Coordinates of C-alpha atoms in Angstrom, one line a residue:
M1 CA -47.6 -71.4 -87.6
A2 CA -43.9 -70.9 -86.5
A3 CA -42.4 -74.3 -86.1
G4 CA -40.7 -76.4 -83.3
T5 CA -37.7 -78.6 -83.5
E6 CA -37.8 -80.7 -86.8
E7 CA -35.8 -83.5 -87.9
P8 CA -35.2 -84.4 -91.6
P9 CA -37.4 -86.9 -93.2
E10 CA -36.4 -90.7 -93.3
S11 CA -36.8 -90.4 -97.2
V12 CA -34.1 -87.7 -97.1
H13 CA -30.4 -89.0 -97.0
H14 CA -28.1 -87.5 -94.4
Y15 CA -24.3 -87.4 -95.1
D16 CA -21.7 -86.3 -92.8
Y17 CA -18.9 -86.1 -94.8
A18 CA -18.3 -85.1 -98.7
E19 CA -16.9 -88.4 -99.3
E20 CA -19.9 -90.1 -98.6
V21 CA -22.0 -88.5 -101.3
P22 CA -22.7 -90.2 -104.4
S23 CA -20.6 -89.1 -107.5
D24 CA -23.4 -88.5 -109.5
I25 CA -24.7 -85.6 -107.1
Q26 CA -21.7 -84.3 -105.5
K27 CA -21.8 -81.0 -107.6
Y28 CA -25.0 -80.3 -105.9
A29 CA -23.8 -81.3 -102.6
V30 CA -23.4 -77.8 -101.0
R31 CA -26.7 -76.1 -102.2
A32 CA -28.9 -79.7 -101.4
I33 CA -27.1 -81.9 -98.8
F34 CA -24.3 -79.8 -96.9
Y35 CA -26.9 -76.9 -96.5
T36 CA -24.8 -73.8 -95.7
L37 CA -25.8 -69.9 -96.1
T38 CA -23.8 -68.6 -99.3
L39 CA -22.7 -64.9 -99.4
I40 CA -25.1 -65.0 -102.3
K41 CA -27.8 -65.7 -100.3
L42 CA -27.0 -63.0 -97.8
N43 CA -26.4 -60.4 -100.2
I44 CA -29.7 -61.2 -102.0
A45 CA -31.4 -60.7 -98.4
E46 CA -29.5 -57.7 -98.1
H47 CA -31.0 -56.2 -101.4
V48 CA -34.5 -57.2 -100.8
A49 CA -34.3 -55.6 -97.5
T50 CA -34.0 -52.3 -99.6
A51 CA -37.8 -52.4 -100.4
P52 CA -39.5 -49.5 -98.6
A53 CA -40.0 -49.4 -95.3
A54 CA -43.6 -49.7 -95.2
K55 CA -43.1 -53.2 -96.4
T56 CA -43.1 -55.4 -93.4
V57 CA -44.2 -59.1 -94.5
L58 CA -41.7 -61.2 -96.4
I59 CA -43.2 -64.1 -98.4
D60 CA -40.9 -66.8 -100.3
A61 CA -42.9 -68.3 -102.7
F62 CA -40.7 -71.3 -103.6
A63 CA -38.8 -71.6 -100.1
G64 CA -36.9 -75.1 -101.0
A65 CA -34.6 -76.2 -98.3
G66 CA -34.9 -72.7 -96.9
G67 CA -31.5 -71.1 -97.8
N68 CA -33.2 -67.9 -98.8
T69 CA -35.8 -67.8 -96.0
I70 CA -33.3 -68.4 -93.6
A71 CA -31.0 -65.3 -95.1
F72 CA -34.1 -63.0 -94.8
A73 CA -34.8 -64.0 -91.2
L74 CA -31.2 -63.6 -90.4
S75 CA -31.6 -60.0 -91.7
G76 CA -34.0 -58.9 -88.8
R77 CA -35.5 -56.4 -91.4
W78 CA -39.2 -58.4 -91.5
E79 CA -41.9 -58.5 -88.9
R80 CA -43.1 -61.5 -90.4
I81 CA -41.6 -63.9 -92.8
F82 CA -43.8 -66.9 -94.6
A83 CA -41.9 -69.7 -96.5
I84 CA -44.2 -71.6 -98.7
E85 CA -43.0 -75.0 -100.1
K86 CA -45.4 -77.4 -102.0
D87 CA -43.6 -80.8 -100.9
P88 CA -44.0 -81.6 -97.2
E89 CA -41.0 -83.5 -97.0
V90 CA -38.5 -80.4 -98.6
L91 CA -40.5 -78.2 -96.0
Q92 CA -39.5 -80.3 -93.1
C93 CA -35.9 -80.0 -94.2
A94 CA -36.2 -76.2 -94.3
K95 CA -37.7 -76.2 -90.8
H96 CA -34.7 -78.3 -89.6
N97 CA -32.2 -76.2 -91.2
A98 CA -33.8 -73.0 -89.9
E99 CA -33.7 -74.9 -86.4
V100 CA -29.9 -75.1 -87.1
Y101 CA -29.4 -71.5 -87.7
G102 CA -31.6 -70.5 -84.8
V103 CA -34.3 -68.7 -86.7
A104 CA -37.2 -71.0 -86.8
N105 CA -39.5 -69.2 -84.4
K106 CA -39.0 -66.3 -86.8
I107 CA -40.7 -68.2 -89.8
W108 CA -44.4 -69.1 -90.6
W109 CA -44.0 -72.1 -92.5
V110 CA -46.9 -73.1 -95.0
Q111 CA -47.3 -76.4 -97.2
G112 CA -49.0 -75.8 -100.3
D113 CA -49.0 -74.1 -103.9
C114 CA -48.0 -70.8 -103.8
F115 CA -50.1 -69.4 -105.9
D116 CA -53.2 -70.6 -104.4
I117 CA -51.9 -69.7 -101.0
I118 CA -50.8 -66.2 -101.8
K119 CA -54.3 -65.6 -103.9
K120 CA -56.5 -67.0 -100.8
R121 CA -54.4 -66.4 -97.8
F122 CA -52.4 -63.2 -98.4
A123 CA -54.3 -60.9 -100.6
S124 CA -55.2 -58.7 -97.8
V125 CA -51.6 -58.1 -96.7
G126 CA -50.1 -57.6 -100.1
K127 CA -49.7 -53.9 -99.7
D128 CA -47.3 -54.6 -97.0
A129 CA -45.6 -57.6 -98.5
V130 CA -42.2 -58.4 -100.6
I131 CA -42.4 -61.4 -102.5
F132 CA -39.3 -63.4 -103.2
A133 CA -39.4 -66.2 -105.9
S134 CA -36.9 -68.7 -106.6
P135 CA -38.8 -71.1 -108.9
P136 CA -37.6 -74.3 -110.7
W137 CA -35.9 -73.8 -114.0
G138 CA -36.9 -77.4 -115.1
G139 CA -33.8 -79.0 -114.1
P140 CA -29.9 -78.6 -114.6
G141 CA -30.3 -78.7 -118.7
Y142 CA -30.8 -74.8 -118.3
T143 CA -27.0 -74.6 -118.3
S144 CA -26.9 -75.6 -121.9
D145 CA -28.5 -72.7 -123.3
E146 CA -26.6 -69.7 -124.4
V147 CA -29.8 -67.4 -123.8
F148 CA -32.4 -68.9 -121.5
N149 CA -36.0 -68.5 -122.9
L150 CA -37.9 -67.6 -120.0
S151 CA -41.2 -67.9 -122.3
T152 CA -40.6 -71.5 -122.2
M153 CA -39.3 -72.1 -118.8
Q154 CA -40.9 -75.1 -116.8
P155 CA -43.0 -75.6 -115.3
Y156 CA -43.5 -71.8 -114.7
S157 CA -43.0 -69.3 -117.4
L158 CA -42.2 -65.8 -116.7
Q159 CA -45.7 -64.6 -117.5
D160 CA -46.8 -67.4 -114.9
L161 CA -44.8 -65.9 -112.3
Y162 CA -45.4 -62.1 -113.1
M163 CA -49.3 -62.1 -113.3
P164 CA -50.1 -63.6 -109.9
F165 CA -47.0 -61.7 -108.0
S166 CA -47.6 -58.3 -109.6
K167 CA -51.3 -58.6 -108.5
T168 CA -50.6 -59.0 -105.2
T169 CA -47.7 -56.6 -104.5
T170 CA -45.9 -53.8 -106.2
E171 CA -42.3 -55.2 -104.9
F172 CA -41.2 -58.6 -105.6
A173 CA -38.0 -60.2 -107.1
L174 CA -37.4 -63.4 -108.9
Y175 CA -34.1 -65.2 -108.9
L176 CA -33.4 -66.6 -112.4
P177 CA -30.9 -68.5 -114.4
R178 CA -28.0 -66.2 -114.8
T179 CA -28.5 -66.5 -118.7
S180 CA -31.9 -65.3 -118.7
N181 CA -33.2 -63.3 -121.8
L182 CA -33.1 -59.9 -120.5
N183 CA -35.1 -58.5 -123.7
Q184 CA -37.8 -60.8 -122.4
L185 CA -37.5 -59.3 -119.1
A186 CA -37.3 -55.7 -120.5
K187 CA -41.0 -56.0 -121.8
Y188 CA -42.4 -56.2 -118.2
A189 CA -40.6 -52.9 -117.3
P190 CA -43.2 -50.1 -116.4
Q191 CA -43.3 -47.1 -118.2
D192 CA -42.4 -44.9 -115.4
R193 CA -39.1 -46.8 -114.3
Q194 CA -36.6 -49.5 -115.2
L195 CA -35.9 -52.9 -113.6
Q196 CA -33.0 -53.9 -112.1
A197 CA -31.2 -57.0 -113.1
T198 CA -28.5 -57.7 -110.5
H199 CA -25.8 -60.5 -111.3
Y200 CA -24.1 -62.0 -108.1
C201 CA -20.9 -63.0 -109.0
T202 CA -17.9 -65.4 -107.5
K203 CA -14.3 -65.3 -108.6
G204 CA -15.4 -63.0 -111.6
A205 CA -18.2 -65.0 -112.9
S206 CA -21.8 -64.5 -112.6
K207 CA -23.7 -67.4 -110.4
A208 CA -27.1 -66.0 -110.1
L209 CA -29.3 -63.5 -111.3
C210 CA -32.3 -61.6 -109.5
V211 CA -34.9 -59.2 -111.1
Y212 CA -36.3 -56.6 -108.9
F213 CA -39.8 -55.3 -109.7
G214 CA -40.8 -52.3 -107.9
D215 CA -38.8 -49.9 -105.5
F216 CA -35.7 -51.5 -104.6
R217 CA -32.2 -50.0 -104.1
T218 CA -30.0 -52.7 -104.9
T219 CA -25.8 -52.4 -105.6
G220 CA -23.3 -54.5 -107.1
D221 CA -22.9 -55.9 -110.8
S222 CA -26.5 -54.7 -112.0
E223 CA -28.1 -53.2 -115.0
D224 CA -31.2 -51.4 -115.5
L225 CA -33.6 -53.0 -118.1

């Protein structure tokens, strides 16, 4: 059910000014505290929207604080958008952020494990759906790996993500570390087509990587696998 006005839970600290943020978490402030829509999220939403027109449902499997979900809602492309988040307090923050951007009434919020929910509640709409997944990568330590091993990614490996999503729909996108092992991804390309991996860059440096499974028509700094 679409949410009404929500306030952040008491356990979530709110800061009005950057200088109020503790020094040990300042590097995450833009993403986690001062929530804003980044150009990267808007570009991803634009690219996900290139899925076949028959795909009218968007499922954000790891909604988090709602950044990508809100970008999808602002695109106006989808008839229904479902945001799934396991942590109830984080989901409450996502609802609040959606209120700020005026799109809360365009999103259905679901609290729980995305794999169970998609299997039990969305199997029947899979043919009409695109799944977007920005899974946890096991913490900031991933930045130390020159090439990130997707087979050992925690808590969900590439295989853990690919199998349930590919059983639900032919079109899904994974948001992964920019240093992900592309050879591992290439093994999941079907025989009749290539996967497209798109790097999203700012100031000439890659900041994010999305891999698109299925029929998408993305543009930008991409490569076929």
